[in-house]
Coordinates of C-alpha atoms in Angstrom, one line a residue:
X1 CA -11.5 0.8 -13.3
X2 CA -7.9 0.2 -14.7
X3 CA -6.3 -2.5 -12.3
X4 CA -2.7 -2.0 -13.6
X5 CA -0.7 0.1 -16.1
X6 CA 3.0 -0.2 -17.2
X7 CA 5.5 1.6 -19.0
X8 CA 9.0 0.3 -20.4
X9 CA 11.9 2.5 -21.0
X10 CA 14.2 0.2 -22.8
X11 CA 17.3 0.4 -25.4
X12 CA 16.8 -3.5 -26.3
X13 CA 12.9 -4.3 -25.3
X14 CA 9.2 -3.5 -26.2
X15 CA 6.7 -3.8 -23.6
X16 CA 4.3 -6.7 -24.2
X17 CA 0.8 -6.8 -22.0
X18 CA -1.8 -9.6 -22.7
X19 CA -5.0 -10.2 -20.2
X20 CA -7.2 -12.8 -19.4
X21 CA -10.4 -13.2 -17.8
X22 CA -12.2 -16.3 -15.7
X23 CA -14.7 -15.9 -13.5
X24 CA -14.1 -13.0 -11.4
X25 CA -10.4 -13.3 -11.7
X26 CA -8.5 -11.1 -14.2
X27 CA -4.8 -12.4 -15.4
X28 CA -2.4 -9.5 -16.5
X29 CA 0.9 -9.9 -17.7
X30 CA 3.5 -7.3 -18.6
X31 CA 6.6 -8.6 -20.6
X32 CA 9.9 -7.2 -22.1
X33 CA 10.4 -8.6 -25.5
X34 CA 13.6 -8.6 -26.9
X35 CA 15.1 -10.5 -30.5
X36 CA 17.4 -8.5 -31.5
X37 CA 20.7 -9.8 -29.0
X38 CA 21.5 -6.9 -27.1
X39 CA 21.6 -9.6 -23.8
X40 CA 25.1 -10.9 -25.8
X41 CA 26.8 -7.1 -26.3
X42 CA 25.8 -5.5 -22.7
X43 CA 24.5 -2.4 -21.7
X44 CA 21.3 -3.3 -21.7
X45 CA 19.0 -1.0 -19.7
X46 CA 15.1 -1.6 -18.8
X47 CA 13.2 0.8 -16.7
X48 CA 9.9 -0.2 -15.3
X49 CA 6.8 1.9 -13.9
X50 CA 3.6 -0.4 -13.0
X51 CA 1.0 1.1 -11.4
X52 CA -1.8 -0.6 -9.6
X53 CA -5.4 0.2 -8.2
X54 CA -6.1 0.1 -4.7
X55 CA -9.4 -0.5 -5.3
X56 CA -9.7 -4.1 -5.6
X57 CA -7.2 -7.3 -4.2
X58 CA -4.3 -8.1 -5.4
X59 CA -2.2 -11.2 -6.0
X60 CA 1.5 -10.3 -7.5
X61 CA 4.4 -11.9 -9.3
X62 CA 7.4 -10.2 -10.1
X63 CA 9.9 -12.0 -11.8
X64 CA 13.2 -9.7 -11.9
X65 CA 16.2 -11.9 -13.0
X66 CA 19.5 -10.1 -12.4
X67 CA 18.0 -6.2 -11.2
X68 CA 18.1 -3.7 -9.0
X69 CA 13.9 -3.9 -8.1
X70 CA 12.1 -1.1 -6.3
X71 CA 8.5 -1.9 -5.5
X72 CA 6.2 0.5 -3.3
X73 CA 3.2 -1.7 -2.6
X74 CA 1.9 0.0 0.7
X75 CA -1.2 1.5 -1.0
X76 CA -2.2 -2.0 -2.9
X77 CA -4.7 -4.7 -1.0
X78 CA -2.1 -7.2 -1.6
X79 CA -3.2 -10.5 -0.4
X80 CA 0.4 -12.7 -2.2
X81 CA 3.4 -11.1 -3.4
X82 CA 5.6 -14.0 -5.3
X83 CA 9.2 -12.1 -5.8
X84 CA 11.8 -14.4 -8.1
X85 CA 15.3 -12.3 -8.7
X86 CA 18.6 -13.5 -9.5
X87 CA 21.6 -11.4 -8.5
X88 CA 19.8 -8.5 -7.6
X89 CA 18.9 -5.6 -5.0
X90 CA 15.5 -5.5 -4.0
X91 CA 14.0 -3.0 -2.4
X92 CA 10.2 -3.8 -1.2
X93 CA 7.1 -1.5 0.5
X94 CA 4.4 -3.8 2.0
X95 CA 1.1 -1.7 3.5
X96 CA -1.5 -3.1 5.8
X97 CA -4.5 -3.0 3.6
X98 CA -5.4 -6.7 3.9
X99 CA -5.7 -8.6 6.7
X100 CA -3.2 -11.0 5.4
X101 CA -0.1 -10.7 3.2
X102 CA 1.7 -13.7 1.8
X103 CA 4.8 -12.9 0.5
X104 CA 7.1 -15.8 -1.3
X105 CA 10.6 -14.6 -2.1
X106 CA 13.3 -16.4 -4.1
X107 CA 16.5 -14.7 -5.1
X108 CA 20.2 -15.4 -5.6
X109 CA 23.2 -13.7 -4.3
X110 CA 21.3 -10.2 -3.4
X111 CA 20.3 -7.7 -1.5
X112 CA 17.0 -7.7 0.1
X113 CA 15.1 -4.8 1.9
X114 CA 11.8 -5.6 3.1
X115 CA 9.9 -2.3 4.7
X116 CA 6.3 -3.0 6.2
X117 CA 4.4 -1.2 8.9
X118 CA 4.6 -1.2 12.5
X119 CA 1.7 -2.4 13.7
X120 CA 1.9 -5.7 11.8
X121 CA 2.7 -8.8 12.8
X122 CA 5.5 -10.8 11.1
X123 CA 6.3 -14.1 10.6
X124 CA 9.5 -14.8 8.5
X125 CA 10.5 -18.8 7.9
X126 CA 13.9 -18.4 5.8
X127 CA 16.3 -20.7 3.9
X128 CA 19.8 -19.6 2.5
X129 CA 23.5 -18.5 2.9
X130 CA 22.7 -15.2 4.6
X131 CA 25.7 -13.3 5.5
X132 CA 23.9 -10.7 7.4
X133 CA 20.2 -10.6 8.5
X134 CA 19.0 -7.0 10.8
X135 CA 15.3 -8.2 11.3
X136 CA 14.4 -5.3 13.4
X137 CA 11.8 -6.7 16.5
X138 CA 11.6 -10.1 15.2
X139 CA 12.5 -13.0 17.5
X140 CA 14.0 -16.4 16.6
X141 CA 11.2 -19.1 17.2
X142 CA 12.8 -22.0 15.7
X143 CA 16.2 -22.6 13.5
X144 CA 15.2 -21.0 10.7
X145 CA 11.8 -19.2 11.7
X146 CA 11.1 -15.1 13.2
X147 CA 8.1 -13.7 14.5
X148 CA 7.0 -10.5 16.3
X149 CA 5.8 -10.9 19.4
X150 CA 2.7 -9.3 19.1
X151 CA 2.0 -11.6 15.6
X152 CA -1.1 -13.9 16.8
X153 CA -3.0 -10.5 18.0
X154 CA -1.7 -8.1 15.1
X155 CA -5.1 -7.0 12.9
X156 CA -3.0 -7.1 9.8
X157 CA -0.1 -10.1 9.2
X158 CA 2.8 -10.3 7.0
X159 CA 3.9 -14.3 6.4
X160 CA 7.3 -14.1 4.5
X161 CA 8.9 -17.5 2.8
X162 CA 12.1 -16.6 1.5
X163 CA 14.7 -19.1 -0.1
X164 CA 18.1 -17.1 -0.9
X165 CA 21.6 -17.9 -2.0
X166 CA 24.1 -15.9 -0.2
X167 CA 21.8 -12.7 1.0
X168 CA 21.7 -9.9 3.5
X169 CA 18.1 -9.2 4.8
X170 CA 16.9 -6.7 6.0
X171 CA 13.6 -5.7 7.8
X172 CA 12.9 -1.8 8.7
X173 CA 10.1 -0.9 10.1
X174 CA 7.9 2.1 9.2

């Protein structure tokens, strides 16, 4: 069973994968490599497709820097997401194939989407200079703390941490 697979299409990078194993835990990392100074000229262009199995759990980290980020994730047994952009627009797809899903989110001056399922339950504790926040049917529990109401009886949660610069956040539903 392949866990994950990724492909770079890049004018300035080569895609670098390494793996380790412990235990019953398998580490994979996919890099973009770059020497050649194409971050001083501009124009740089990197194009991402990472595929993972839906077979077995998941942990993630996606670090993004400055990006526009597009991850569908609704098929994945994703127990943590860890998400750390700069000035970007991210664009995320959580499913409800876990029980739990603990996503951690730091980003600077973006744009965030974050889609997940009806049926679950939310609880978003957030830190930043949002400008604009739609958080569909959460509720404000606390200054900087949303829930849905149905949360402590919902069969599959979402917690989200997010620390942002100056942000709009958005929830939708699906």
């Amino acid at each position: 069973e392949t866990i994950a697979t990724a492909k770079l299409n890049s004018n300035h990078a080569q895609l670098t994968e390494t793996s380790t194993r412990v235990g019953d835990t398998q580490r994979i990392n996919f890099s973009a490599d770059s020497n050649d100074g194409w971050w001083m000229m501009g124009g740089m262009m990197s194009e991402w497709d990472v595929s993972l199995t839906q077979k077995l759990p998941l942990s993630v980290t996606l670090q993004a820097g400055a990006s526009n980020t597009e991850a569908d994730l609704s098929q994945a047994q994703l127990r943590s997401l860890v998400v750390e952009a700069g000035a970007s627009n991210v664009r995320l797809t959580l499913g409800d194939k876990t029980n739990l899903t603990k996503l951690s989110l730091e980003s600077g001056a973006s744009s965030i989407v974050l889609r997940v399922p009806k049926g679950s339950g939310i609880k978003l504790s957030i830190d930043g200079g949002l400008n604009s926040k739609d958080l569909s049917d959460l509720q404000r529990i606390s200054e900087d703390e949303y829930q849905t109401d149905q949360y402590d009886s919902a069969t599959h949660k979402i917690e989200v941490t997010a620390s942002v610069g100056l942000a709009s956040f958005t929830i939708e539903r699906y």
